[in-house]
CSV table of C-alpha atoms and ligand atoms in Angstrom, one decimal:
chain,number,residue,atom,x,y,z
Z,277,MET,CA,131.4,119.5,73.7
Z,278,ARG,CA,132.5,116.2,72.1
Z,279,LYS,CA,129.0,115.5,70.8
Z,280,PHE,CA,128.8,119.1,69.4
Z,281,LEU,CA,132.1,118.7,67.6
Z,282,THR,CA,130.9,115.2,66.1
Z,283,LEU,CA,127.8,117.0,64.9
Z,284,ILE,CA,129.8,119.7,63.2
Z,285,VAL,CA,132.1,117.2,61.5
Z,286,ILE,CA,129.1,115.2,60.2
Z,287,LEU,CA,127.4,118.3,59.1
Z,288,PHE,CA,130.4,119.4,57.0
Z,289,ALA,CA,131.0,115.9,55.7
Z,290,GLY,CA,127.3,115.8,54.7
Z,291,ILE,CA,127.7,119.3,52.8
Z,292,ALA,CA,130.9,118.1,51.1
Z,293,ILE,CA,129.2,114.8,50.0
Z,294,SER,CA,126.0,116.6,48.8
Z,295,TYR,CA,128.1,118.6,46.5
Z,296,ALA,CA,130.4,115.6,45.4
Z,297,GLN,CA,127.8,114.2,43.0
Z,298,LYS,CA,126.4,114.7,39.6
Z,299,PHE,CA,122.7,115.6,39.2
Z,300,PRO,CA,120.7,112.4,39.3
Z,301,ASP,CA,118.8,111.0,36.4
Z,302,LEU,CA,119.4,113.7,33.8
Z,303,ALA,CA,120.1,111.2,31.0
Z,304,PRO,CA,118.3,107.8,31.7
Z,305,THR,CA,118.6,107.3,28.0
Z,306,PRO,CA,121.4,108.7,25.6
Z,307,PRO,CA,121.0,112.6,25.1
Z,308,MET,CA,119.8,113.6,21.7
Z,309,GLY,CA,120.4,116.9,20.1
Z,310,TRP,CA,122.5,118.9,17.7
Z,311,ASN,CA,126.0,120.4,18.1
Z,312,SER,CA,127.6,123.1,16.0
Z,313,TRP,CA,131.1,121.7,15.6
Z,314,ASN,CA,130.9,119.1,12.8
Z,315,PHE,CA,129.3,121.5,10.5
Z,316,TYR,CA,130.2,125.0,11.4
Z,317,ASN,CA,133.5,124.5,13.4
Z,318,CYS,CA,134.4,128.0,14.6
Z,319,ASN,CA,132.1,129.9,12.2
Z,320,ILE,CA,129.2,130.0,14.5
Z,321,ASN,CA,126.8,132.9,15.5
Z,322,GLU,CA,123.4,133.4,16.9
Z,323,GLU,CA,121.6,133.6,13.7
Z,324,LYS,CA,122.9,130.2,12.5
Z,325,VAL,CA,122.1,128.7,16.0
Z,326,LYS,CA,118.6,130.0,15.8
Z,327,ARG,CA,118.2,128.5,12.3
Z,328,MET,CA,119.0,125.1,13.6
Z,329,VAL,CA,116.7,125.6,16.5
Z,330,ASP,CA,113.8,126.6,14.2
Z,331,ALA,CA,114.6,123.5,12.1
Z,332,MET,CA,114.7,121.1,14.9
Z,333,ALA,CA,111.5,122.6,16.4
Z,334,SER,CA,109.6,122.2,13.1
Z,335,ASN,CA,111.0,119.4,11.0
Z,336,GLY,CA,110.0,116.5,13.2
Z,337,MET,CA,113.2,116.1,15.1
Z,338,LYS,CA,111.9,117.5,18.3
Z,339,GLU,CA,109.0,115.1,18.2
Z,340,SER,CA,111.5,112.2,17.5
Z,341,GLY,CA,113.3,113.0,20.8
Z,342,TYR,CA,116.0,115.6,20.0
Z,343,GLN,CA,116.2,118.1,22.7
Z,344,TYR,CA,119.6,119.8,23.0
Z,345,ILE,CA,120.9,122.5,20.8
Z,346,VAL,CA,124.6,122.9,21.8
Z,347,ILE,CA,127.1,125.6,20.7
Z,348,ASP,CA,130.6,124.2,20.7
Z,349,ASP,CA,133.8,126.1,20.7
Z,350,CYS,CA,134.3,129.8,19.6
Z,351,TRP,CA,131.2,131.4,21.3
Z,352,GLN,CA,133.3,133.0,24.1
Z,353,ILE,CA,135.9,135.7,23.8
Z,354,SER,CA,137.4,136.9,27.1
Z,355,ARG,CA,136.7,137.4,30.8
Z,356,ASP,CA,135.5,140.6,32.6
Z,357,LYS,CA,137.5,142.2,35.3
Z,358,ASP,CA,135.8,139.8,37.9
Z,359,GLY,CA,136.6,136.7,36.0
Z,360,TYR,CA,133.2,136.1,34.5
Z,361,ILE,CA,133.1,134.7,30.9
Z,362,ILE,CA,132.1,137.0,28.0
Z,363,ALA,CA,130.5,135.8,24.9
Z,364,ASP,CA,131.8,137.2,21.6
Z,365,PRO,CA,129.5,140.3,21.0
Z,366,LYS,CA,130.0,140.2,17.3
Z,367,LYS,CA,128.8,136.7,16.9
Z,368,PHE,CA,126.3,136.7,19.8
Z,369,PRO,CA,125.1,140.4,20.0
Z,370,SER,CA,122.0,139.4,21.9
Z,371,GLY,CA,124.0,137.5,24.5
Z,372,ILE,CA,123.8,133.8,25.6
Z,373,LYS,CA,120.9,134.4,27.9
Z,374,ALA,CA,118.6,135.6,25.1
Z,375,LEU,CA,119.6,132.7,23.0
Z,376,ALA,CA,118.9,130.2,25.8
Z,377,ASP,CA,115.5,131.9,26.1
Z,378,TYR,CA,114.9,131.6,22.4
Z,379,VAL,CA,115.7,127.8,22.5
Z,380,HIS,CA,113.5,127.3,25.5
Z,381,SER,CA,110.7,129.2,23.9
Z,382,LYS,CA,110.7,126.5,21.2
Z,383,GLY,CA,110.5,123.7,23.8
Z,384,LEU,CA,114.1,122.7,23.4
Z,385,LYS,CA,117.2,122.8,25.7
Z,386,PHE,CA,120.3,124.7,25.4
Z,387,GLY,CA,123.9,123.5,25.7
Z,388,ILE,CA,127.2,125.3,25.7
Z,389,TYR,CA,131.0,124.3,25.5
Z,390,SER,CA,134.0,125.0,27.6
Z,391,CYS,CA,137.2,123.3,28.6
Z,392,GLY,CA,138.9,121.9,31.7
Z,393,GLY,CA,142.2,123.4,30.6
Z,394,LYS,CA,143.4,127.1,30.6
Z,395,LEU,CA,142.3,127.7,27.0
Z,396,THR,CA,139.7,125.9,24.8
Z,397,CYS,CA,141.0,123.9,21.7
Z,398,GLN,CA,140.4,127.1,19.7
Z,399,LYS,CA,142.3,129.2,22.3
Z,400,ARG,CA,139.3,130.9,23.9
Z,401,PRO,CA,139.3,131.2,27.7
Z,402,GLY,CA,139.0,127.8,29.4
Z,403,GLY,CA,137.5,126.8,32.7
Z,404,ALA,CA,140.4,125.9,34.9
Z,405,GLY,CA,140.4,128.0,37.9
Z,406,TYR,CA,137.0,129.7,37.1
Z,407,GLU,CA,134.7,126.8,37.6
Z,408,ALA,CA,132.5,128.3,40.2
Z,409,LYS,CA,132.1,131.6,38.2
Z,410,ASP,CA,131.4,129.8,35.0
Z,411,ALA,CA,128.9,127.4,36.6
Z,412,GLN,CA,127.1,130.3,38.3
Z,413,ARG,CA,126.8,132.0,34.8
Z,414,TYR,CA,125.6,128.9,33.1
Z,415,ALA,CA,122.9,128.5,35.8
Z,416,GLU,CA,121.9,132.2,35.4
Z,417,TRP,CA,121.8,131.9,31.6
Z,418,GLY,CA,119.6,128.8,31.7
Z,419,ILE,CA,122.1,126.4,30.2
Z,420,ASP,CA,121.0,122.7,30.3
Z,421,TYR,CA,124.1,120.8,28.9
Z,422,LEU,CA,127.8,121.5,29.1
Z,423,LYS,CA,130.4,119.8,26.9
Z,424,TYR,CA,133.7,120.2,28.6
Z,425,ASP,CA,136.9,119.6,26.5
Z,426,TRP,CA,140.4,118.9,27.5
Z,427,CYS,CA,142.8,121.1,25.4
Z,428,ASN,CA,145.6,123.1,27.1
Z,429,SER,CA,145.4,120.9,30.3
Z,430,ASP,CA,149.1,120.1,30.6
Z,431,GLY,CA,150.0,118.9,34.1
Z,432,MET,CA,146.4,118.7,35.2
Z,433,ALA,CA,144.7,115.6,36.4
Z,434,SER,CA,141.5,114.9,34.5
Z,435,GLN,CA,139.5,113.4,37.3
Z,436,VAL,CA,140.3,116.3,39.4
Z,437,GLN,CA,139.3,119.0,36.8
Z,438,TYR,CA,136.2,117.2,35.8
Z,439,SER,CA,135.1,116.5,39.4
Z,440,THR,CA,135.8,120.2,40.3
Z,441,MET,CA,133.4,121.4,37.4
Z,442,ARG,CA,130.9,118.7,38.3
Z,443,ASP,CA,130.8,120.1,42.0
Z,444,ALA,CA,130.6,123.7,40.7
Z,445,LEU,CA,127.6,122.8,38.5
Z,446,HIS,CA,126.0,121.0,41.4
Z,447,LYS,CA,126.5,124.0,43.8
Z,448,ALA,CA,125.1,126.5,41.2
Z,449,GLY,CA,122.0,124.5,41.5
Z,450,ARG,CA,120.7,124.2,37.9
Z,451,PRO,CA,120.6,120.7,36.6
Z,452,ILE,CA,123.0,120.6,33.7
Z,453,VAL,CA,124.0,117.5,31.7
Z,454,PHE,CA,127.7,117.2,32.0
Z,455,SER,CA,129.4,115.8,28.8
Z,456,LEU,CA,133.1,115.0,29.3
Z,457,CYS,CA,135.4,115.4,26.2
Z,458,GLU,CA,138.9,114.2,27.1
Z,459,TRP,CA,138.9,111.9,24.1
Z,460,GLY,CA,139.3,108.7,26.1
Z,461,SER,CA,142.8,109.8,27.0
Z,462,THR,CA,142.5,108.9,30.7
Z,463,LYS,CA,139.9,106.1,30.3
Z,464,PRO,CA,136.9,108.0,31.6
Z,465,TRP,CA,134.7,104.9,31.4
Z,466,LEU,CA,136.6,103.8,34.6
Z,467,TRP,CA,135.7,106.8,36.7
Z,468,ALA,CA,133.4,109.3,35.0
Z,469,ASP,CA,130.1,107.6,35.8
Z,470,THR,CA,130.1,109.5,39.0
Z,471,VAL,CA,131.1,112.7,37.3
Z,472,GLY,CA,129.1,113.2,34.1
Z,473,GLN,CA,126.2,111.7,32.1
Z,474,LEU,CA,128.5,111.0,29.0
Z,475,TRP,CA,132.0,111.0,28.1
Z,476,ARG,CA,133.8,111.0,24.8
Z,477,ALA,CA,135.8,107.9,24.5
Z,478,THR,CA,137.8,108.5,21.4
Z,479,GLY,CA,139.5,111.1,19.3
Z,480,ASP,CA,137.4,113.5,17.0
Z,481,ILE,CA,135.2,111.7,14.5
Z,482,GLN,CA,136.2,112.3,10.8
Z,483,ASP,CA,133.6,112.7,8.2
Z,484,ARG,CA,134.5,109.4,6.5
Z,485,PHE,CA,133.4,105.9,6.6
Z,486,GLY,CA,136.1,103.1,6.4
Z,487,ILE,CA,139.2,105.2,6.4
Z,488,GLY,CA,141.0,107.3,9.0
Z,489,HIS,CA,139.3,108.0,12.2
Z,490,GLY,CA,135.9,107.6,10.6
Z,491,VAL,CA,132.7,105.7,11.4
Z,492,MET,CA,134.1,102.2,11.3
Z,493,LYS,CA,137.3,103.0,13.4
Z,494,ILE,CA,135.2,104.6,16.1
Z,495,PHE,CA,132.7,101.7,16.2
Z,496,ASP,CA,135.6,99.3,16.6
Z,497,GLU,CA,137.2,101.3,19.4
Z,498,MET,CA,133.9,101.7,21.1
Z,499,THR,CA,132.7,98.1,21.2
Z,500,LYS,CA,135.7,97.2,23.2
Z,501,ILE,CA,134.4,99.3,26.1
Z,502,ARG,CA,130.7,98.5,25.6
Z,503,GLN,CA,130.3,97.1,29.1
Z,504,TYR,CA,130.6,100.5,30.7
Z,505,ASN,CA,127.5,101.9,29.1
Z,506,LYS,CA,124.6,102.4,31.3
Z,507,PRO,CA,121.7,104.7,32.0
Z,508,ASN,CA,123.0,108.2,33.0
Z,509,ALA,CA,126.6,107.1,32.0
Z,510,PHE,CA,127.2,106.8,28.3
Z,511,ASN,CA,130.3,106.2,26.3
Z,512,ASP,CA,130.1,108.9,23.7
Z,513,PRO,CA,131.5,107.9,20.2
Z,514,ASP,CA,131.4,111.6,19.2
Z,515,MET,CA,128.8,113.6,17.2
Z,516,LEU,CA,127.1,112.3,14.1
Z,517,GLU,CA,128.4,112.9,10.6
Z,518,VAL,CA,125.0,111.9,9.2
Z,519,GLY,CA,124.3,114.0,6.2
Z,520,ASN,CA,127.7,115.6,5.9
Z,521,MET,CA,129.7,115.5,2.7
Z,522,GLY,CA,132.1,112.7,3.4
Z,523,LEU,CA,129.5,110.0,3.7
Z,524,THR,CA,127.2,108.5,1.1
Z,525,GLU,CA,123.5,108.2,2.1
Z,526,THR,CA,124.0,104.5,2.7
Z,527,GLU,CA,126.9,105.2,4.9
Z,528,SER,CA,125.0,107.8,6.8
Z,529,ARG,CA,122.4,105.2,7.5
Z,530,THR,CA,124.8,102.7,8.6
Z,531,HIS,CA,126.5,105.2,10.8
Z,532,PHE,CA,123.2,106.2,12.4
Z,533,THR,CA,122.4,102.4,12.8
Z,534,LEU,CA,125.7,101.6,14.6
Z,535,TRP,CA,125.3,104.6,16.9
Z,536,CYS,CA,121.7,103.3,17.8
Z,537,MET,CA,123.1,99.8,18.4
Z,538,MET,CA,125.7,101.2,20.7
Z,539,ALA,CA,123.0,103.2,22.7
Z,540,ALA,CA,125.3,106.2,22.0
Z,541,PRO,CA,124.2,109.8,22.3
Z,542,LEU,CA,122.6,111.0,19.1
Z,543,ILE,CA,124.0,114.5,18.6
Z,544,ALA,CA,123.4,115.4,14.9
Z,545,GLY,CA,126.3,117.5,13.4
Z,546,ASN,CA,124.9,118.5,10.0
Z,547,ASN,CA,123.0,121.5,8.6
Z,548,LEU,CA,119.5,120.8,9.9
Z,549,ALA,CA,118.1,123.7,7.8
Z,550,THR,CA,119.2,122.4,4.4
Z,551,MET,CA,119.4,118.7,4.8
Z,552,LYS,CA,117.8,116.5,2.2
Z,553,PRO,CA,114.5,114.7,3.2
Z,554,ASP,CA,116.3,111.4,3.0
Z,555,ILE,CA,118.8,112.5,5.7
Z,556,LEU,CA,116.0,113.9,7.8
Z,557,SER,CA,114.2,110.4,7.5
Z,558,ILE,CA,117.4,108.7,8.8
Z,559,LEU,CA,117.6,111.2,11.8
Z,560,THR,CA,114.1,110.7,12.6
Z,561,ASN,CA,113.4,107.1,12.0
Z,562,LYS,CA,111.4,106.2,15.2
Z,563,ASN,CA,112.2,102.5,15.2
Z,564,ALA,CA,116.0,103.2,15.0
Z,565,ILE,CA,115.7,105.7,17.8
Z,566,ALA,CA,113.7,103.4,20.0
Z,567,VAL,CA,116.6,101.0,19.7
Z,568,ASP,CA,119.1,103.8,20.8
Z,569,GLN,CA,116.8,105.0,23.5
Z,570,ASP,CA,116.0,101.6,25.0
Z,571,LYS,CA,116.0,101.9,28.8
Z,572,LEU,CA,118.5,99.1,29.4
Z,573,GLY,CA,121.3,101.3,27.7
Z,574,LEU,CA,123.0,98.2,26.6
Z,575,ALA,CA,125.6,98.4,23.8
Z,576,CYS,CA,125.7,95.7,21.2
Z,577,PHE,CA,127.9,92.8,21.1
Z,578,LEU,CA,129.2,90.7,18.1
Z,579,TRP,CA,127.1,87.6,17.5
Z,580,ASN,CA,128.7,86.3,14.4
Z,581,LYS,CA,131.1,87.1,11.6
Z,582,THR,CA,131.0,85.5,8.3
Z,583,GLY,CA,133.3,86.9,5.6
Z,584,ASP,CA,132.8,90.6,5.5
Z,585,VAL,CA,129.5,90.5,7.1
Z,586,GLU,CA,129.2,91.0,10.9
Z,587,THR,CA,126.0,90.3,13.0
Z,588,TRP,CA,125.6,92.5,16.1
Z,589,ILE,CA,122.9,92.2,18.6
Z,590,LYS,CA,121.5,94.4,21.3
Z,591,PRO,CA,119.0,93.1,23.9
Z,592,LEU,CA,116.2,95.4,24.7
Z,593,ALA,CA,114.3,96.1,27.9
Z,594,ASP,CA,111.0,94.3,26.7
Z,595,GLY,CA,112.7,91.0,26.0
Z,596,SER,CA,113.0,91.8,22.2
Z,597,TYR,CA,116.3,92.4,20.4
Z,598,ALA,CA,117.8,94.7,17.8
Z,599,VAL,CA,120.1,92.9,15.3
Z,600,CYS,CA,122.4,94.6,12.7
Z,601,PHE,CA,124.0,92.8,9.8
Z,602,LEU,CA,126.9,95.0,8.7
Z,603,ASN,CA,128.7,94.7,5.4
Z,604,ARG,CA,132.1,96.4,6.0
Z,605,SER,CA,133.5,95.5,2.5
Z,606,ASN,CA,133.6,97.6,-0.6
Z,607,ASN,CA,131.6,95.0,-2.5
Z,608,ALA,CA,128.0,93.6,-2.2
Z,609,ALA,CA,127.8,90.7,0.2
Z,610,THR,CA,125.1,88.1,1.0
Z,611,ILE,CA,123.7,87.1,4.4
Z,612,ASN,CA,122.4,83.7,5.1
Z,613,PHE,CA,121.9,83.6,8.9
Z,614,ASN,CA,120.5,81.0,11.0
Z,615,TRP,CA,118.8,82.4,14.1
Z,616,GLN,CA,119.2,79.1,16.1
Z,617,GLN,CA,122.8,79.8,17.0
Z,618,LEU,CA,123.3,81.1,20.5
Z,619,ALA,CA,124.3,84.6,21.1
Z,620,THR,CA,127.0,84.9,23.9
Z,621,ASP,CA,127.4,88.4,25.5
Z,622,PRO,CA,131.3,88.2,26.3
Z,623,ASP,CA,131.3,90.9,28.9
Z,624,PHE,CA,128.2,90.2,30.9
Z,625,HIS,CA,128.6,86.4,30.4
Z,626,LYS,CA,125.0,86.0,29.3
Z,627,VAL,CA,123.8,83.6,26.6
Z,628,TYR,CA,120.8,84.5,24.5
Z,629,ASN,CA,118.7,81.8,22.8
Z,630,ILE,CA,116.6,83.1,19.9
Z,631,ASN,CA,114.1,80.2,19.9
Z,632,GLY,CA,112.4,80.3,16.6
Z,633,SER,CA,109.5,82.5,17.9
Z,634,TYR,CA,110.3,86.2,17.0
Z,635,HIS,CA,108.8,88.5,14.4
Z,636,LEU,CA,111.4,90.3,12.3
Z,637,PHE,CA,110.9,94.0,11.4
Z,638,ASP,CA,113.2,95.7,8.9
Z,639,ILE,CA,113.8,99.1,10.3
Z,640,TRP,CA,115.0,100.9,7.3
Z,641,GLY,CA,112.7,99.1,4.9
Z,642,GLY,CA,109.8,99.7,7.1
Z,643,LYS,CA,108.3,96.2,6.7
Z,644,GLU,CA,107.9,92.9,8.4
Z,645,LEU,CA,110.3,90.2,7.3
Z,646,GLY,CA,108.7,87.1,8.5
Z,647,THR,CA,109.9,85.2,11.6
Z,648,THR,CA,113.1,83.8,13.0
Z,649,GLN,CA,111.9,80.2,12.2
Z,650,LYS,CA,113.6,80.4,8.9
Z,651,PRO,CA,117.2,81.5,8.2
Z,652,ILE,CA,117.4,85.1,6.9
Z,653,THR,CA,118.8,85.7,3.5
Z,654,ALA,CA,119.6,89.0,1.8
Z,655,THR,CA,122.1,90.9,-0.2
Z,656,LEU,CA,123.8,94.0,1.3
Z,657,LYS,CA,125.2,96.8,-0.8
Z,658,LYS,CA,128.8,98.0,0.0
Z,659,HIS,CA,128.8,99.5,3.5
Z,660,ASP,CA,125.2,98.8,4.1
Z,661,VAL,CA,123.3,97.3,7.0
Z,662,LEU,CA,120.2,95.2,7.5
Z,663,PHE,CA,118.8,96.5,10.8
Z,664,VAL,CA,115.9,94.5,12.3
Z,665,THR,CA,114.1,94.1,15.5
Z,666,LEU,CA,113.0,90.8,16.8
Z,667,LYS,CA,109.9,90.8,18.8
Z,668,LYS,CA,108.2,87.9,20.5
Z,669,GLN,CA,105.3,86.4,18.7
O,732,GAL,C1,137.9,119.1,20.3
O,732,GAL,C2,136.7,118.3,20.5
O,732,GAL,C3,135.7,118.5,19.4
O,732,GAL,C4,135.5,119.9,19.2
O,732,GAL,C5,136.8,120.8,19.3
O,732,GAL,C6,136.5,122.3,19.4
O,732,GAL,O1,138.7,118.8,21.3
O,732,GAL,O2,137.0,116.9,20.6
O,732,GAL,O3,134.5,117.8,19.5
O,732,GAL,O4,134.7,120.3,20.5
O,732,GAL,O5,137.6,120.4,20.2
O,732,GAL,O6,137.6,123.0,19.3
């Protein structure tokens, strides 16, 4: 009898443990995709989403690694009498399942949005208390990615709410990337690596460069928690504003560079169907993306600061490096950088010695720049970067 009881206990513990986990290896490198919020806000519908799907599937983004098309807030309207979520029939007359099928038919994956609180940030029904039903629906619809927000969650514990949803997703059985969005309010980098594949670590990005909660402010917040970044568990500095109105083309390129240097999720947030070719070429630069997608998942650290120019370095899996010279100032600035100086990673306590024997490749210029045997000199425009890789000779 005792043996039997022990067996039962082990069995139940086993079941509990098997649900208390996230799906393994869904994001070995930072997820790449597009999300509706930065460009459309609440004004989203199935036609617009399909236009973005068609653009991504045909403009080179898909081949560059972008996979997820994610609808953010405002797709949902109410719950039925059994508590299942209902999509707004005016905006999504064909229903979410049909849209997911459409996305899949183009070889892409489909993401959706909800919230751990009672209501979403735009006051649509949230997930609190309905986790199992929502997860079941998402699995039936063929959802591949869930962004889970944190509005209207007064009195709730983030770790509990997000873990409940993680378990519900796992139980529903369809592998779904789980993207936490509690804005860094309860330090998810300390606990969420067992809950989701990525977590927002700051408030919402603003479509600006050096002012407000724009690109530079977020970069500064994120580099303080860089040590928590790793495969399948990424700090998320929020979706890209590349190509949106508030940034010059140079600033868009710098923004993209910094996200690649941080090994950040690359979730475009512009209108993919109408963007200029120059913006598309930023979003699809294969060498920049290779830096972002490097399988170490290491975020950059500061190597040097001279005046307004900072030098950031990101070690890559094959023993090469990505280096970004960043001009923060509102004026042009010159770089004169000697590669011999040691680069000390302050968080992992590693010292890198670039020993004069690396080839330099200018990622945005698309050309070789000599070797690290000589100091590098260049002039950077206001808010510009020089983004290079260093490969062994
Ligand atoms: C915010 C979130 C944004 C967007 C918005 C939708 O909380 O950070 O990225 O999802 O809600 O209402």
